[in-house]
Short mmCIF file of C-alpha atoms and ligand atoms in Angstrom, two decimals:
data_model
loop_
_atom_site.label_atom_id
_atom_site.label_comp_id
_atom_site.label_asym_id
_atom_site.label_seq_id
_atom_site.Cartn_x
_atom_site.Cartn_y
_atom_site.Cartn_z
CA MET A 1 -90.32 -79.81 -34.45
CA TRP A 2 -90.68 -76.03 -34.79
CA ILE A 3 -91.69 -74.72 -38.17
CA TYR A 4 -91.83 -71.10 -39.20
CA LEU A 5 -95.18 -70.37 -40.86
CA ASN A 6 -95.90 -66.86 -42.15
CA ASP A 7 -94.96 -64.85 -39.11
CA ALA A 8 -94.38 -67.22 -36.22
CA PHE A 9 -92.71 -70.46 -35.16
CA VAL A 10 -95.34 -73.13 -34.55
CA GLN A 11 -95.22 -76.81 -33.68
CA ARG A 12 -95.35 -79.25 -36.60
CA ASP A 13 -99.01 -80.21 -36.04
CA LYS A 14 -99.98 -76.54 -36.23
CA ALA A 15 -97.92 -75.95 -39.37
CA VAL A 16 -100.76 -76.46 -41.84
CA ILE A 17 -101.76 -74.51 -44.91
CA SER A 18 -105.01 -74.07 -46.78
CA VAL A 19 -106.14 -76.44 -49.55
CA PHE A 20 -106.72 -73.19 -51.47
CA ASP A 21 -103.03 -72.31 -51.34
CA HIS A 22 -101.89 -71.78 -54.92
CA GLY A 23 -98.67 -73.59 -54.11
CA PHE A 24 -100.80 -76.70 -53.52
CA LEU A 25 -103.28 -76.05 -56.33
CA TYR A 26 -100.86 -75.00 -59.07
CA GLY A 27 -97.28 -75.42 -57.89
CA ASP A 28 -97.22 -71.62 -57.88
CA GLY A 29 -94.29 -70.73 -55.66
CA VAL A 30 -90.54 -71.03 -55.17
CA TYR A 31 -88.17 -72.68 -52.75
CA GLU A 32 -84.57 -73.14 -51.63
CA THR A 33 -82.84 -75.92 -49.75
CA LEU A 34 -79.88 -75.03 -47.59
CA ARG A 35 -77.40 -76.88 -45.42
CA ALA A 36 -75.91 -75.86 -42.09
CA TYR A 37 -72.61 -77.23 -40.82
CA SER A 38 -72.19 -76.77 -37.06
CA GLY A 39 -74.90 -74.12 -37.20
CA ARG A 40 -73.35 -72.18 -40.08
CA ILE A 41 -75.18 -72.07 -43.40
CA PHE A 42 -73.37 -72.89 -46.65
CA MET A 43 -73.41 -70.06 -49.23
CA LEU A 44 -76.26 -68.33 -47.44
CA SER A 45 -76.32 -65.07 -49.37
CA GLN A 46 -76.20 -66.93 -52.69
CA HIS A 47 -79.20 -69.05 -51.69
CA LEU A 48 -81.10 -65.96 -50.59
CA ALA A 49 -80.24 -64.18 -53.83
CA ARG A 50 -81.47 -67.18 -55.82
CA LEU A 51 -84.72 -67.23 -53.84
CA GLN A 52 -85.18 -63.58 -54.70
CA ARG A 53 -84.41 -64.26 -58.36
CA SER A 54 -86.90 -67.14 -58.50
CA GLY A 55 -89.52 -64.87 -56.94
CA ASN A 56 -88.78 -62.08 -59.42
CA LEU A 57 -89.04 -64.47 -62.36
CA ILE A 58 -92.59 -65.44 -61.40
CA GLY A 59 -93.65 -61.99 -60.16
CA LEU A 60 -93.83 -63.13 -56.53
CA ASP A 61 -92.74 -60.69 -53.86
CA ILE A 62 -90.77 -62.49 -51.18
CA PRO A 63 -92.41 -60.91 -48.12
CA ILE A 64 -89.32 -61.18 -45.89
CA PRO A 65 -86.49 -58.74 -46.70
CA GLU A 66 -83.15 -60.39 -47.50
CA LYS A 67 -81.56 -58.92 -44.35
CA ASP A 68 -84.10 -60.64 -42.07
CA TRP A 69 -83.61 -64.20 -43.37
CA PRO A 70 -80.34 -65.08 -41.57
CA ALA A 71 -81.88 -64.44 -38.12
CA LEU A 72 -84.98 -66.48 -38.98
CA LEU A 73 -82.95 -69.38 -40.36
CA ASN A 74 -80.65 -69.35 -37.34
CA GLU A 75 -83.67 -69.31 -35.08
CA ALA A 76 -85.10 -72.33 -36.93
CA ILE A 77 -81.81 -74.18 -36.35
CA ARG A 78 -81.59 -73.14 -32.71
CA ARG A 79 -85.20 -73.85 -31.74
CA ASN A 80 -84.93 -77.35 -33.13
CA GLY A 81 -81.70 -77.99 -31.23
CA LEU A 82 -79.76 -78.59 -34.46
CA THR A 83 -76.19 -78.05 -35.54
CA ASP A 84 -75.89 -79.97 -38.81
CA ALA A 85 -79.17 -79.16 -40.49
CA TYR A 86 -81.10 -79.37 -43.69
CA LEU A 87 -83.25 -76.29 -44.20
CA ARG A 88 -85.99 -75.61 -46.64
CA ILE A 89 -87.56 -72.25 -47.41
CA THR A 90 -90.86 -72.40 -49.29
CA VAL A 91 -92.71 -69.32 -50.49
CA SER A 92 -95.97 -69.93 -52.31
CA ARG A 93 -98.36 -67.47 -53.90
CA GLY A 94 -100.64 -68.00 -50.91
CA GLU A 95 -104.28 -68.74 -50.32
CA GLY A 96 -106.78 -67.57 -52.90
CA ALA A 97 -109.85 -68.49 -54.88
CA ILE A 98 -109.56 -71.06 -57.67
CA GLY A 99 -108.03 -69.49 -60.74
CA LEU A 100 -104.58 -68.79 -62.10
CA ASP A 101 -104.57 -65.04 -61.52
CA PRO A 102 -101.96 -64.42 -58.79
CA SER A 103 -103.89 -61.38 -57.59
CA LEU A 104 -106.49 -63.80 -56.19
CA CYS A 105 -103.98 -64.41 -53.40
CA ARG A 106 -103.75 -61.76 -50.73
CA ARG A 107 -100.36 -62.68 -49.31
CA PRO A 108 -97.68 -65.31 -49.94
CA THR A 109 -97.30 -68.30 -47.63
CA VAL A 110 -93.82 -68.54 -46.11
CA VAL A 111 -92.48 -71.71 -44.52
CA ILE A 112 -89.10 -72.52 -43.01
CA MET A 113 -88.35 -76.12 -42.07
CA ALA A 114 -85.16 -77.15 -40.29
CA MET A 115 -84.40 -80.83 -39.87
CA PRO A 116 -81.42 -82.85 -38.74
CA PHE A 117 -79.07 -83.35 -41.67
CA GLN A 118 -79.24 -86.97 -42.84
CA PRO A 119 -75.95 -87.82 -44.50
CA TYR A 120 -75.97 -90.01 -47.61
CA PRO A 121 -74.64 -93.51 -46.93
CA SER A 122 -70.86 -93.40 -46.99
CA ASN A 123 -70.61 -96.33 -49.41
CA LEU A 124 -72.16 -94.09 -52.12
CA PHE A 125 -69.22 -91.70 -51.78
CA ARG A 126 -66.74 -94.59 -51.69
CA GLU A 127 -68.14 -96.53 -54.61
CA GLY A 128 -70.00 -93.91 -56.65
CA VAL A 129 -73.64 -93.96 -57.70
CA LYS A 130 -75.36 -95.41 -60.75
CA LEU A 131 -77.11 -93.09 -63.15
CA THR A 132 -79.51 -93.63 -65.99
CA ILE A 133 -80.30 -91.31 -68.86
CA ALA A 134 -83.95 -90.29 -68.61
CA HIS A 135 -86.30 -90.56 -71.56
CA VAL A 136 -88.18 -87.53 -70.30
CA ARG A 137 -86.45 -84.36 -71.50
CA ARG A 138 -85.55 -81.39 -69.34
CA ASN A 139 -88.22 -78.70 -69.49
CA LEU A 140 -87.63 -76.42 -72.42
CA ALA A 141 -85.85 -73.44 -70.88
CA THR A 142 -87.94 -71.03 -72.95
CA ALA A 143 -91.14 -72.70 -71.65
CA LEU A 144 -90.34 -73.05 -67.96
CA SER A 145 -86.90 -71.80 -67.09
CA PRO A 146 -84.90 -74.22 -64.89
CA GLN A 147 -83.49 -71.05 -63.33
CA ILE A 148 -86.79 -70.66 -61.50
CA LYS A 149 -86.50 -72.97 -58.51
CA SER A 150 -90.23 -73.48 -58.48
CA LEU A 151 -92.59 -75.71 -56.55
CA ASN A 152 -93.53 -77.33 -59.83
CA PHE A 153 -91.02 -80.17 -59.85
CA LEU A 154 -92.84 -82.75 -61.96
CA ASN A 155 -90.27 -82.73 -64.73
CA ASN A 156 -87.60 -83.78 -62.24
CA ILE A 157 -89.91 -86.21 -60.45
CA LEU A 158 -90.62 -88.02 -63.72
CA ALA A 159 -86.87 -88.33 -64.31
CA LYS A 160 -86.28 -89.58 -60.77
CA GLN A 161 -89.02 -92.20 -61.19
CA GLU A 162 -87.30 -93.48 -64.30
CA ALA A 163 -84.06 -93.75 -62.36
CA LEU A 164 -85.65 -95.66 -59.52
CA GLN A 165 -87.39 -98.04 -61.92
CA ALA A 166 -84.01 -98.71 -63.53
CA GLY A 167 -82.41 -99.36 -60.14
CA ALA A 168 -80.30 -96.20 -60.45
CA PHE A 169 -79.62 -93.46 -57.94
CA ASP A 170 -80.69 -90.69 -60.27
CA ALA A 171 -81.37 -89.81 -63.88
CA LEU A 172 -79.48 -87.51 -66.17
CA MET A 173 -81.75 -85.37 -68.28
CA LEU A 174 -81.11 -84.23 -71.84
CA ASN A 175 -82.58 -81.03 -73.23
CA SER A 176 -84.80 -80.95 -76.30
CA GLU A 177 -81.66 -80.87 -78.47
CA GLY A 178 -80.37 -84.07 -76.89
CA GLN A 179 -77.64 -82.24 -74.97
CA LEU A 180 -76.67 -83.10 -71.40
CA THR A 181 -78.21 -80.90 -68.72
CA GLU A 182 -78.39 -82.09 -65.11
CA CYS A 183 -79.86 -84.70 -62.80
CA SER A 184 -83.16 -84.39 -60.95
CA THR A 185 -81.69 -82.34 -58.08
CA SER A 186 -78.01 -81.97 -58.91
CA ASN A 187 -75.57 -80.65 -61.48
CA LEU A 188 -73.38 -82.84 -63.63
CA PHE A 189 -69.60 -82.82 -64.01
CA PHE A 190 -67.36 -85.20 -65.91
CA VAL A 191 -63.69 -85.43 -66.74
CA ARG A 192 -62.44 -85.89 -70.29
CA THR A 193 -58.77 -85.93 -71.20
CA GLY A 194 -58.00 -84.45 -67.80
CA ARG A 195 -60.38 -81.52 -68.22
CA LEU A 196 -63.35 -80.90 -66.00
CA CYS A 197 -66.52 -80.46 -68.06
CA THR A 198 -69.98 -79.31 -67.04
CA PRO A 199 -73.00 -78.33 -69.14
CA SER A 200 -73.28 -74.58 -69.47
CA VAL A 201 -76.22 -72.69 -67.99
CA ALA A 202 -77.40 -72.06 -71.57
CA CYS A 203 -78.12 -75.82 -71.90
CA GLY A 204 -81.11 -75.26 -69.59
CA ILE A 205 -79.98 -76.07 -66.07
CA LEU A 206 -80.35 -74.62 -62.63
CA ASP A 207 -77.12 -72.74 -61.93
CA GLY A 208 -76.31 -74.75 -58.83
CA ILE A 209 -74.51 -73.01 -56.00
CA THR A 210 -72.32 -76.04 -55.32
CA ARG A 211 -71.48 -76.13 -59.05
CA GLU A 212 -70.20 -72.54 -58.74
CA VAL A 213 -68.06 -73.49 -55.72
CA VAL A 214 -66.62 -76.51 -57.53
CA LEU A 215 -65.76 -74.39 -60.58
CA LEU A 216 -64.07 -71.86 -58.30
CA LEU A 217 -62.08 -74.56 -56.48
CA ALA A 218 -61.05 -76.08 -59.81
CA ARG A 219 -59.78 -72.70 -61.01
CA GLU A 220 -57.85 -72.21 -57.78
CA GLN A 221 -56.33 -75.66 -58.15
CA GLY A 222 -55.28 -75.01 -61.74
CA ILE A 223 -57.63 -77.74 -63.00
CA PRO A 224 -58.78 -76.83 -66.51
CA ALA A 225 -62.58 -76.55 -66.54
CA ASP A 226 -65.03 -76.03 -69.38
CA GLU A 227 -68.68 -75.05 -69.30
CA GLY A 228 -69.94 -76.32 -72.62
CA VAL A 229 -72.50 -78.07 -74.76
CA TYR A 230 -72.19 -81.85 -74.72
CA GLU A 231 -74.07 -84.75 -76.24
CA ALA A 232 -74.74 -87.83 -74.11
CA GLU A 233 -72.05 -89.49 -76.25
CA ALA A 234 -69.41 -87.38 -74.42
CA LEU A 235 -70.00 -89.48 -71.31
CA ARG A 236 -68.78 -92.60 -73.08
CA GLN A 237 -65.31 -91.09 -73.21
CA ALA A 238 -65.50 -89.73 -69.67
CA GLU A 239 -62.78 -90.80 -67.28
CA GLU A 240 -64.72 -89.64 -64.23
CA CYS A 241 -68.13 -88.28 -63.43
CA PHE A 242 -69.73 -86.66 -60.39
CA LEU A 243 -72.81 -84.77 -59.27
CA THR A 244 -73.04 -81.68 -57.08
CA ASN A 245 -75.68 -80.19 -54.85
CA THR A 246 -75.99 -78.58 -51.47
CA SER A 247 -76.69 -81.78 -49.54
CA MET A 248 -74.38 -84.19 -51.42
CA GLU A 249 -71.54 -81.76 -52.02
CA ILE A 250 -69.60 -83.87 -54.56
CA MET A 251 -71.03 -87.33 -55.28
CA PRO A 252 -69.06 -89.62 -57.60
CA ALA A 253 -70.96 -91.53 -60.31
CA CYS A 254 -69.48 -94.84 -61.42
CA GLN A 255 -72.00 -96.16 -63.94
CA ILE A 256 -74.25 -94.62 -66.56
CA ASN A 257 -76.88 -96.76 -68.29
CA ASN A 258 -75.16 -99.88 -66.93
CA LEU A 259 -71.79 -98.95 -68.46
CA PRO A 260 -68.86 -98.10 -66.18
CA VAL A 261 -67.52 -94.55 -66.21
CA GLY A 262 -63.74 -94.76 -66.55
CA ALA A 263 -62.49 -97.43 -64.16
CA GLY A 264 -65.97 -97.71 -62.59
CA ARG A 265 -64.94 -96.11 -59.32
CA PRO A 266 -64.36 -92.54 -58.08
CA GLY A 267 -61.45 -91.02 -59.99
CA SER A 268 -58.50 -89.00 -58.75
CA LEU A 269 -59.78 -85.58 -59.85
CA THR A 270 -63.10 -86.23 -58.13
CA THR A 271 -61.33 -87.23 -54.91
CA ARG A 272 -59.05 -84.21 -55.15
CA LEU A 273 -62.00 -81.85 -55.52
CA GLN A 274 -63.85 -83.55 -52.65
CA ASP A 275 -60.81 -83.06 -50.40
CA HIS A 276 -60.47 -79.50 -51.52
CA PHE A 277 -64.15 -78.83 -50.95
CA ARG A 278 -63.90 -80.12 -47.40
CA SER A 279 -60.72 -78.30 -46.51
CA ASN A 280 -62.08 -74.99 -47.87
CA LEU A 281 -65.60 -75.40 -46.51
CA ALA A 282 -65.21 -72.79 -43.76
CA ARG A 283 -64.70 -70.08 -46.42
CA PHE A 284 -68.21 -70.71 -47.71
CA LEU A 285 -70.10 -70.79 -44.44
CA GLY A 286 -72.18 -67.82 -43.34
N1 LIG B 1 -80.21 -78.82 -60.32
C1 LIG B 1 -81.43 -78.97 -59.79
C2 LIG B 1 -82.58 -79.25 -60.71
C3 LIG B 1 -81.63 -78.87 -58.40
O1 LIG B 1 -82.86 -79.01 -57.87
C4 LIG B 1 -80.51 -78.62 -57.57
C5 LIG B 1 -80.68 -78.53 -56.08
N2 LIG B 1 -81.04 -77.24 -55.68
C6 LIG B 1 -79.25 -78.47 -58.17
C7 LIG B 1 -79.13 -78.58 -59.54
C8 LIG B 1 -78.02 -78.18 -57.34
O2 LIG B 1 -78.09 -76.89 -56.82
P1 LIG B 1 -77.31 -76.46 -55.48
O3 LIG B 1 -75.88 -76.80 -55.68
O4 LIG B 1 -77.54 -75.00 -55.42
O5 LIG B 1 -77.91 -77.23 -54.36
#
């Protein structure tokens, strides 16, 4: 496997970073995960813009200009002989002496990984996944903004652990006010009285790129959609529920805290949006 590290493609066993890297020591860095379909990357410029935004929000200069990323990502796909790929860009503060001061690090560490895309088992899409509501709350947005896609993912990892312990696929997180936010690596949608609902960005979520695409497709389809503030209680009246992210696209959820959502199987609006997503996919590929 070829991995891009700082300024060159190297073999996996040579792709090693220092134990003094502040990404390792402090989670000081940012990342993006991307998906390529037949060699073409989904919403590429939006992912690159988000990487830039995350960098700006932590005062980290992304050392590769935005215009140079597509060629590097394509090279990562090509060198590894991939077509359908999962890509990850990681940019950490870099190697430096112990201490929180970012100026201890001379230059950021940049990594690009490209791996074969591993599809989720098809029965999850057919039957829907089980969710649990996490006890751990979503990071307070004013303390650590979920809009920074940072290497510090412990909040989400704690939620995921709760889900796995409960035998669920993932955990929904509430914010400090008890309002719905998102899952550990995906955004939440549900359907209530025929309307598509999703927590607004102000609830303290990452503004997912797939979420944006789904909202756009819903608008185009004339499906009424609301970005709002919802208590967990709202899910009890939900007719359908699904999650979105770059690798899952649209994943139906059939159970929350052991209670069925609607009829306990993927609903018609979810299926319609999945179909629409697939048939419009080419529009969103770089
Ligand atoms: N929320 C969180 C916390 C995530 O990590 C992700 C995955 N990047 C998402 C939502 C979904 O974002 P996207 O659709 O851009 O993959």
